[in-house]
XYZ file of C-alpha atoms in Angstrom:
565
model
C -44.109 -41.388 -15.166
C -42.618 -41.250 -11.889
C -39.404 -43.365 -13.503
C -39.004 -40.804 -16.563
C -38.901 -38.109 -13.628
C -36.151 -39.441 -11.295
C -34.278 -40.361 -14.642
C -34.320 -36.623 -15.984
C -33.324 -35.844 -12.373
C -30.517 -37.962 -12.355
C -29.134 -36.620 -15.443
C -29.579 -33.416 -14.562
C -27.468 -33.959 -11.171
C -24.495 -35.642 -13.755
C -24.676 -32.584 -15.269
C -24.433 -30.102 -12.734
C -21.819 -32.349 -11.416
C -20.107 -32.317 -14.694
C -19.916 -28.569 -14.345
C -18.585 -28.156 -10.990
C -15.918 -30.652 -11.463
C -14.486 -28.739 -14.508
C -14.431 -25.414 -12.924
C -11.762 -23.996 -11.039
C -13.845 -24.362 -7.278
C -14.370 -26.689 -5.388
C -17.759 -27.562 -3.551
C -17.727 -28.964 0.418
C -20.553 -29.505 2.494
C -19.374 -29.287 6.098
C -21.118 -30.153 9.502
C -21.231 -27.890 12.355
C -18.800 -29.805 14.263
C -15.145 -29.905 15.458
C -12.790 -30.020 12.389
C -15.127 -29.776 10.425
C -16.110 -33.572 9.061
C -17.258 -33.340 5.059
C -20.571 -34.517 4.146
C -20.230 -33.263 0.397
C -16.787 -32.610 -1.673
C -16.930 -32.437 -5.773
C -14.616 -34.930 -7.420
C -12.504 -32.335 -8.341
C -10.951 -32.072 -4.655
C -8.341 -34.510 -6.436
C -6.582 -30.979 -7.318
C -5.154 -31.051 -4.112
C -4.032 -34.696 -3.777
C -7.088 -35.809 -1.913
C -10.047 -37.988 -2.659
C -13.678 -37.661 -2.281
C -14.161 -41.130 -0.208
C -10.853 -39.631 2.297
C -13.350 -37.516 3.256
C -16.701 -38.885 2.915
C -16.021 -42.442 3.926
C -12.047 -42.726 6.002
C -13.007 -40.172 8.257
C -10.501 -37.454 7.176
C -11.273 -33.972 8.979
C -11.308 -30.544 6.451
C -9.577 -29.011 9.954
C -6.979 -31.511 9.375
C -5.708 -29.873 5.630
C -5.733 -26.814 6.968
C -2.229 -25.093 7.617
C -1.731 -25.411 11.430
C -0.542 -21.834 11.511
C -4.070 -20.590 10.095
C -6.345 -23.534 11.745
C -6.691 -21.062 14.857
C -7.597 -17.588 13.074
C -10.201 -19.615 10.498
C -11.864 -20.760 13.821
C -11.765 -17.552 15.158
C -13.402 -15.694 11.994
C -15.512 -18.152 11.599
C -17.205 -17.926 15.421
C -16.959 -14.351 14.711
C -19.030 -14.509 11.424
C -21.380 -16.734 13.472
C -22.087 -15.060 16.725
C -22.723 -11.614 14.356
C -25.651 -13.793 12.791
C -23.859 -14.048 9.336
C -25.276 -16.084 6.349
C -21.794 -15.997 4.518
C -18.252 -15.293 5.241
C -15.376 -15.286 2.915
C -11.334 -16.006 4.227
C -7.835 -16.894 2.449
C -5.775 -19.355 4.233
C -3.007 -22.318 3.568
C -3.936 -25.754 3.470
C -1.822 -28.779 2.721
C -1.978 -31.272 -0.482
C -2.096 -35.122 0.178
C 1.451 -34.384 -0.912
C 2.603 -32.086 2.099
C 2.451 -29.209 -0.664
C 1.405 -25.883 0.546
C -1.356 -23.715 -1.372
C -3.280 -20.863 -0.953
C -7.184 -20.915 -0.827
C -9.871 -18.442 -0.877
C -13.401 -19.745 0.413
C -16.580 -18.367 0.479
C -19.005 -20.366 2.612
C -22.553 -19.963 3.408
C -23.499 -21.028 6.828
C -26.944 -22.830 7.033
C -28.828 -22.804 10.343
C -32.114 -24.373 11.433
C -35.346 -22.875 12.185
C -33.837 -21.999 15.709
C -30.885 -20.262 14.236
C -28.623 -22.984 15.469
C -26.091 -23.578 12.527
C -26.109 -27.156 11.127
C -23.634 -26.893 7.975
C -21.518 -24.727 6.031
C -21.647 -24.930 2.139
C -18.546 -23.603 0.873
C -16.409 -23.234 -2.310
C -12.647 -23.237 -2.238
C -10.532 -21.790 -4.542
C -6.962 -21.736 -5.385
C -4.894 -18.743 -5.371
C -1.454 -20.121 -4.951
C -0.510 -18.357 -8.403
C -1.807 -15.048 -7.716
C 0.109 -15.163 -4.051
C 3.001 -16.383 -6.067
C 2.857 -13.202 -8.434
C 2.753 -10.639 -5.401
C 5.514 -12.081 -4.061
C 7.172 -12.158 -6.995
C 6.494 -8.337 -7.711
C 7.820 -7.466 -4.191
C 11.268 -9.340 -4.927
C 11.453 -7.852 -8.228
C 11.400 -4.298 -7.168
C 14.153 -5.076 -4.600
C 16.653 -6.579 -7.393
C 15.740 -3.471 -9.492
C 19.421 -1.926 -8.275
C 19.174 0.652 -11.767
C 15.935 1.544 -10.278
C 16.745 1.961 -7.008
C 19.832 4.272 -8.333
C 17.793 6.736 -9.554
C 15.354 7.104 -6.652
C 18.487 7.511 -4.528
C 19.797 10.266 -6.387
C 16.072 12.025 -6.145
C 15.222 14.123 -3.049
C 11.747 11.547 -2.624
C 12.363 8.784 -0.266
C 10.549 5.059 -0.886
C 9.076 3.280 2.057
C 6.913 0.230 2.300
C 5.703 -0.389 5.440
C 4.191 -3.339 6.861
C 0.105 -2.740 8.847
C 1.241 -2.934 12.043
C 1.694 -0.967 15.559
C 3.984 2.362 14.293
C 4.646 0.856 10.614
C 7.543 -1.804 10.946
C 9.778 -0.847 7.540
C 10.319 -3.566 4.888
C 12.129 -1.518 2.506
C 13.253 1.938 2.575
C 15.389 4.007 -0.262
C 19.093 4.318 0.438
C 18.537 8.208 0.259
C 16.939 8.050 4.041
C 20.119 9.031 4.695
C 19.298 12.661 4.239
C 17.889 12.062 7.668
C 20.786 10.786 9.269
C 19.353 7.468 9.193
C 20.403 4.138 7.310
C 18.572 1.574 5.317
C 20.196 -0.832 8.573
C 18.432 1.244 10.999
C 15.030 0.753 10.023
C 15.393 -3.002 8.198
C 17.766 -4.507 10.476
C 17.935 -2.923 13.822
C 14.271 -2.684 14.418
C 13.575 1.125 14.124
C 9.758 1.434 13.303
C 8.602 4.404 11.207
C 6.394 5.600 13.849
C 9.551 6.410 16.741
C 10.538 8.960 14.224
C 7.791 11.019 14.009
C 7.129 13.765 16.250
C 5.612 12.897 18.925
C 2.685 15.449 18.952
C 2.222 14.600 15.266
C 1.939 10.707 16.120
C -1.956 10.862 16.926
C -2.799 13.052 14.262
C -1.159 10.759 11.353
C -3.035 8.159 13.234
C -5.936 9.283 13.202
C -6.106 10.509 9.398
C -4.782 7.311 8.280
C -7.820 5.234 10.795
C -10.109 7.727 8.997
C -9.132 6.845 5.246
C -9.186 3.237 5.915
C -13.117 3.987 7.068
C -13.833 5.750 4.182
C -12.441 2.721 1.914
C -10.107 4.827 0.365
C -6.831 3.488 -1.220
C -4.691 6.333 -0.705
C -3.320 8.595 2.062
C -1.795 12.042 2.058
C -0.382 14.081 4.716
C 2.079 16.604 6.109
C 3.901 16.011 9.768
C 7.214 16.607 11.228
C 9.924 14.081 11.737
C 12.729 13.981 14.332
C 15.953 13.446 12.242
C 18.694 11.125 13.850
C 20.513 14.319 14.916
C 17.385 15.516 16.529
C 16.321 17.849 14.300
C 12.860 18.543 13.594
C 12.021 18.309 9.575
C 8.489 18.633 7.794
C 7.874 16.206 5.433
C 4.597 15.541 2.923
C 3.852 12.067 2.437
C 1.488 10.414 -0.177
C 0.580 6.541 0.344
C -0.841 3.721 -1.459
C -2.739 1.258 0.821
C -2.517 -1.960 -0.353
C -4.848 -4.765 0.391
C -5.010 -8.433 -0.340
C -7.640 -10.214 -2.087
C -9.967 -10.638 0.939
C -9.670 -6.691 1.187
C -7.224 -7.008 4.470
C -4.815 -4.259 4.651
C -0.822 -5.492 4.192
C 1.053 -2.639 3.482
C 1.282 0.674 3.069
C 3.188 2.167 -0.266
C 4.546 5.822 0.319
C 6.893 8.072 -0.646
C 8.456 10.903 1.487
C 9.754 14.327 0.380
C 11.020 16.891 2.878
C 9.242 20.374 2.852
C 11.358 21.850 5.408
C 13.044 24.517 3.174
C 9.897 23.687 -0.048
C 6.692 24.582 0.281
C 6.060 24.093 -3.305
C 5.779 20.181 -2.700
C 3.787 19.831 -5.623
C 6.270 20.726 -8.163
C 9.072 18.804 -6.402
C 6.625 15.564 -6.596
C 6.085 16.012 -10.107
C 9.886 16.316 -11.063
C 10.499 13.106 -8.799
C 7.768 11.709 -10.551
C 9.376 12.251 -14.227
C 12.227 11.241 -13.044
C 12.136 7.821 -11.217
C 10.946 5.100 -13.436
C 10.406 2.830 -10.562
C 7.456 5.328 -9.003
C 6.036 5.160 -12.336
C 6.260 1.598 -12.303
C 4.530 1.089 -8.626
C 1.399 3.529 -9.797
C 1.183 1.719 -12.766
C 0.543 -1.039 -10.865
C -1.733 0.405 -8.540
C -5.616 0.957 -8.996
C -4.673 4.708 -8.751
C -4.549 6.693 -12.015
C -1.805 9.908 -12.523
C -2.807 12.819 -14.371
C -0.467 16.239 -15.313
C -3.341 18.589 -16.653
C -2.924 21.998 -17.935
C -5.532 24.228 -16.362
C -7.033 25.312 -19.717
C -10.702 24.333 -20.945
C -11.441 20.763 -20.727
C -7.962 19.867 -19.150
C -5.264 18.504 -21.767
C -2.999 16.470 -20.136
C 0.552 16.481 -20.488
C 1.287 13.207 -18.591
C -1.076 10.233 -17.720
C 0.433 6.867 -16.210
C -0.092 4.016 -18.533
C -2.704 2.247 -15.975
C -5.445 4.409 -17.768
C -6.439 1.618 -19.512
C -8.076 0.195 -16.835
C -10.814 2.572 -18.328
C -10.368 1.347 -21.892
C -7.862 4.379 -22.837
C -4.285 4.406 -23.410
C -2.068 7.331 -22.581
C -1.653 8.269 -25.880
C -5.046 8.770 -26.537
C -4.567 11.844 -23.966
C -0.861 13.081 -25.009
C -2.100 13.439 -28.846
C -4.735 15.412 -27.847
C -7.107 12.580 -29.111
C -9.455 13.025 -26.026
C -9.147 15.554 -23.951
C -10.098 14.824 -19.603
C -13.161 16.668 -19.819
C -14.660 15.030 -22.777
C -14.394 11.596 -20.747
C -16.580 13.384 -17.482
C -20.032 12.673 -17.393
C -21.901 15.957 -18.928
C -24.133 15.876 -16.113
C -21.012 16.314 -13.476
C -18.804 18.192 -15.945
C -20.262 21.698 -14.977
C -20.039 20.982 -11.493
C -16.305 19.633 -11.458
C -15.775 22.735 -13.277
C -17.306 25.182 -10.655
C -15.482 23.177 -7.601
C -12.643 23.681 -9.492
C -12.494 26.871 -10.330
C -13.760 27.869 -6.774
C -10.836 26.197 -4.916
C -8.342 28.071 -7.726
C -9.902 31.272 -6.771
C -10.128 31.260 -2.966
C -5.940 30.087 -3.103
C -6.570 26.261 -2.002
C -3.524 24.180 -2.760
C -5.713 21.317 -3.807
C -8.996 19.822 -4.855
C -11.123 16.659 -4.125
C -13.849 15.696 -5.907
C -16.032 12.572 -7.135
C -17.670 12.327 -10.039
C -18.753 9.864 -12.795
C -16.671 9.259 -15.910
C -17.465 7.472 -19.367
C -15.177 4.274 -19.747
C -13.892 4.239 -24.048
C -16.343 1.448 -24.442
C -19.026 3.941 -22.967
C -19.383 2.286 -19.330
C -19.777 4.496 -16.446
C -17.657 4.483 -13.674
C -17.315 6.485 -10.671
C -13.765 8.194 -9.516
C -12.497 9.545 -6.807
C -9.855 12.454 -7.792
C -7.009 14.062 -5.651
C -5.336 17.272 -7.110
C -2.708 19.392 -6.270
C -2.947 22.881 -8.093
C 0.360 23.782 -8.922
C 1.162 27.734 -9.688
C 3.517 29.663 -10.878
C 5.666 32.594 -9.292
C 2.794 34.999 -9.625
C 0.120 33.149 -8.512
C -1.387 31.792 -11.609
C -2.928 28.045 -11.800
C -0.774 26.519 -14.176
C -1.429 22.723 -14.134
C -3.140 20.212 -12.029
C -1.216 17.008 -10.927
C -3.843 14.495 -9.609
C -4.819 11.041 -8.656
C -8.174 9.284 -10.298
C -9.443 6.029 -8.555
C -12.291 3.749 -9.544
C -14.651 4.184 -6.998
C -17.685 2.104 -8.518
C -17.261 -0.779 -6.410
C -17.363 0.860 -3.214
C -20.450 3.455 -5.058
C -21.993 0.106 -5.964
C -21.766 -1.299 -2.314
C -23.121 1.670 -1.391
C -26.297 1.607 -3.341
C -26.949 -1.865 -2.642
C -26.726 -1.029 1.262
C -29.348 1.760 0.653
C -31.615 -0.470 -1.323
C -31.611 -2.932 1.232
C -32.550 -0.389 3.908
C -34.916 1.380 2.001
C -36.933 -2.149 1.022
C -36.739 -3.023 4.858
C -38.312 0.697 5.792
C -41.105 -0.226 3.009
C -41.609 -3.279 4.113
C -42.376 -2.466 7.875
C -44.760 0.210 6.698
C -47.210 -2.244 5.116
C -49.540 -5.356 5.545
C -50.417 -5.928 2.215
C -49.118 -8.642 0.350
C -48.948 -7.003 -3.135
C -47.829 -4.091 -1.994
C -44.626 -6.234 -0.553
C -44.265 -8.195 -3.730
C -44.172 -5.001 -5.773
C -41.734 -3.595 -3.362
C -39.467 -6.049 -3.466
C -39.329 -6.496 -7.449
C -38.960 -2.840 -7.863
C -35.568 -3.021 -5.501
C -34.366 -6.002 -7.261
C -34.726 -4.034 -10.829
C -33.000 -0.877 -9.473
C -30.145 -2.657 -9.853
C -27.755 -2.512 -12.653
C -28.375 -5.222 -15.696
C -31.456 -6.845 -13.648
C -34.560 -5.785 -15.784
C -37.521 -8.046 -15.084
C -38.760 -10.805 -13.049
C -41.164 -12.126 -10.741
C -42.336 -13.566 -7.470
C -43.573 -17.031 -7.231
C -45.625 -18.062 -4.794
C -46.486 -22.282 -3.679
C -50.255 -23.107 -3.928
C -50.684 -26.331 -1.715
C -54.392 -27.038 -2.666
C -53.866 -26.661 -6.509
C -49.939 -28.349 -6.104
C -48.790 -25.849 -8.046
C -46.155 -22.492 -7.725
C -47.919 -19.287 -9.167
C -46.465 -16.299 -10.447
C -48.312 -13.856 -8.277
C -45.964 -10.374 -9.194
C -44.054 -9.733 -11.943
C -42.836 -6.702 -13.720
C -40.600 -6.149 -17.167
C -41.877 -9.404 -18.534
C -43.892 -9.442 -21.717
C -48.035 -10.888 -21.578
C -47.256 -13.783 -23.844
C -44.225 -14.883 -21.689
C -46.064 -14.305 -18.375
C -48.856 -16.528 -19.620
C -46.335 -18.983 -20.422
C -44.632 -19.193 -17.314
C -47.739 -17.602 -15.008
C -48.162 -21.654 -13.418
C -45.148 -24.025 -12.743
C -46.938 -27.603 -12.029
C -45.485 -29.608 -9.032
C -44.240 -32.364 -11.484
C -42.447 -29.623 -13.579
C -38.147 -29.457 -14.060
C -38.708 -25.630 -12.910
C -40.667 -26.270 -9.769
C -38.518 -28.849 -8.729
C -35.498 -27.252 -9.173
C -36.953 -24.658 -6.663
C -37.718 -26.912 -3.855
C -34.125 -28.090 -4.286
C -33.834 -24.875 -2.132
C -30.625 -24.017 -4.011
C -30.212 -20.821 -5.909
C -29.471 -21.315 -9.756
C -28.336 -18.832 -12.090
C -28.400 -20.229 -15.594
C -30.483 -20.467 -18.540
C -30.879 -24.529 -17.941
C -33.507 -23.829 -15.009
C -35.904 -23.379 -18.084
C -36.962 -26.807 -19.660
C -36.287 -27.532 -23.215
C -39.984 -26.146 -24.216
C -39.943 -22.936 -21.784
C -35.804 -22.080 -22.618
C -36.763 -21.569 -26.318
C -39.522 -18.919 -25.197
C -37.046 -17.389 -23.126
C -34.349 -17.246 -25.213
C -35.872 -16.226 -28.817
C -39.007 -14.634 -27.895
C -38.917 -13.030 -24.834
C -35.050 -12.052 -24.824
C -33.608 -13.167 -21.996
C -29.655 -13.434 -21.437
C -29.315 -14.430 -17.959
C -31.704 -15.424 -14.607
C -31.789 -15.870 -11.110
C -33.569 -18.278 -9.485
C -33.952 -17.623 -5.550
C -36.218 -20.213 -3.432
C -37.785 -18.350 -0.793
C -37.531 -20.577 2.147
C -39.132 -20.045 5.635
C -38.657 -22.134 8.781
C -37.179 -25.257 6.768
C -39.747 -24.669 4.146
C -40.286 -23.435 0.452
C -42.627 -21.330 0.115
C -41.778 -20.086 -3.390
C -39.186 -17.873 -5.256
C -38.001 -15.026 -6.502
C -37.325 -15.165 -10.023
C -35.015 -12.444 -12.122
C -33.852 -11.876 -15.109
C -31.708 -9.681 -17.598
C -32.125 -8.874 -21.151
C -28.549 -7.392 -21.688
C -26.126 -9.920 -20.011
C -25.694 -13.508 -19.395
C -23.953 -13.469 -16.444
C -25.254 -12.215 -12.869
C -21.889 -10.866 -11.350
C -21.029 -12.330 -7.748
C -21.840 -9.143 -5.416
C -25.174 -8.990 -7.023
C -25.695 -12.483 -6.628
C -24.864 -12.232 -3.063
C -27.325 -8.991 -3.273
C -30.354 -10.870 -4.515
C -29.709 -13.336 -2.154
C -29.927 -11.116 0.892
C -33.297 -9.659 -0.724
C -34.943 -12.954 -0.807
C -33.798 -13.744 2.795
C -35.545 -10.436 4.004
C -38.399 -10.113 1.698
C -39.299 -14.183 3.086
C -39.654 -12.863 6.685
C -42.361 -10.698 5.868
C -44.006 -12.407 3.149
C -44.615 -15.667 4.747
C -46.199 -14.485 8.145
C -48.874 -12.599 5.809
C -49.502 -15.120 3.468
C -49.909 -17.857 6.721
C -52.375 -15.506 8.368
C -54.309 -14.900 4.829
C -54.501 -19.178 4.594
C -56.056 -19.246 7.825
C -58.533 -16.575 7.178
């Protein structure tokens, strides 16, 4: 019997290795020692020219393949996360392949600690993102080469800037029509003139604070009006409209903006609209950004007269709106439409020039998305609002992150308010099932006396299925996987016998099985499932694993006390 169990375990191990080695990620287990000696690495490390043997037997340290210019930053970032008590960290940096080629990688690592809190290992996955980095570089080069488009810009009133995210914003690119302020491209790009040095001194701090506030809010754009000094010392008012550029890790790298001289022209909205229509390069910039641009008529349900092509990110085409197949008001969630309409009307009646609001929309496939709309209200010579020029940004990810954080906080307060084990289990399940696509699940606790794992709480499962999975014997494949301590998100968690029940009778499509580990001992597991999606998203996985860590620190002491009693 033991030989058969061992044989099955080895087979499962081989399947897991095969899956990893045929995936785009390379798995490492590092010791918490200088330059991170490797205890395990998947065989597909050969995509970087190395063999597993080189790390495991020949003494190659992981730190030795990190690009020398990046190593110190990686060490500092890791030390910062460890001192902060983080359970995981994510970072991008360069490595050197065995042939000396430079590759960019994204590392996502879980920090493993012993009971005392001391870090012992790092378990991480490495993804080669060199192609992404090259495409970003190629896009920048392409924009610079498009001299015809630059000519269009230079014949418009709009000056285009690309600033680095450094103190006083060094200029990486500026259109030649910056000469309207007396400066040349060479002044900024080659002679080291910083953009912050041309901003009027009394306005500089205000601009810095406004930009910092927008960054803290997680915004993708920044709008401001301020004064600058021309090369001749004259004071000019500018309207700046900027997109905040972040890399894959969320770090801000650049600001891509347009500035418009509004000293003699307060109707900057009209001038900006004309510039956007005339300058194709700005359309390209917009269509490659997360911000969708609309120009609506101020009529019922807001028919569109212009929409950027990147509206495809919500499933529609620009033609859907321009040919009146779809009115913008029809894509706004019915529960939000009245609120949006009333606030816009109030802003227009109050004589405001702009309108800002967050609300929900439906994509063409029916999915719900949160968006942030920032709109300029355009008026004719009589003061009547004729058009609305807006930027719409999908903020669903931010909203979901805020929602998940609030669920964690609410659960923490709930767990602190009770000493009832059953109440705790129910609150943990309720918190998990409030997440989109997670609609059922249960909590198992180890019964050492009977040498089995028992289902002690459940929600969203049929009585027949609950009966089938209410007890997991210690020798069962499910119990053995739980005791291995690693979360699994595959339906292969179920044995062949239970898999048929889960798929065909219960209708499960996706699962998450997260062992509950307390002081180096697995005391149970948090098992969750979805009847609608086969894939649990990475951010939801991280959330569920955080909930498991949070819950076990409340459940285990109560369970131990009950056992002692």
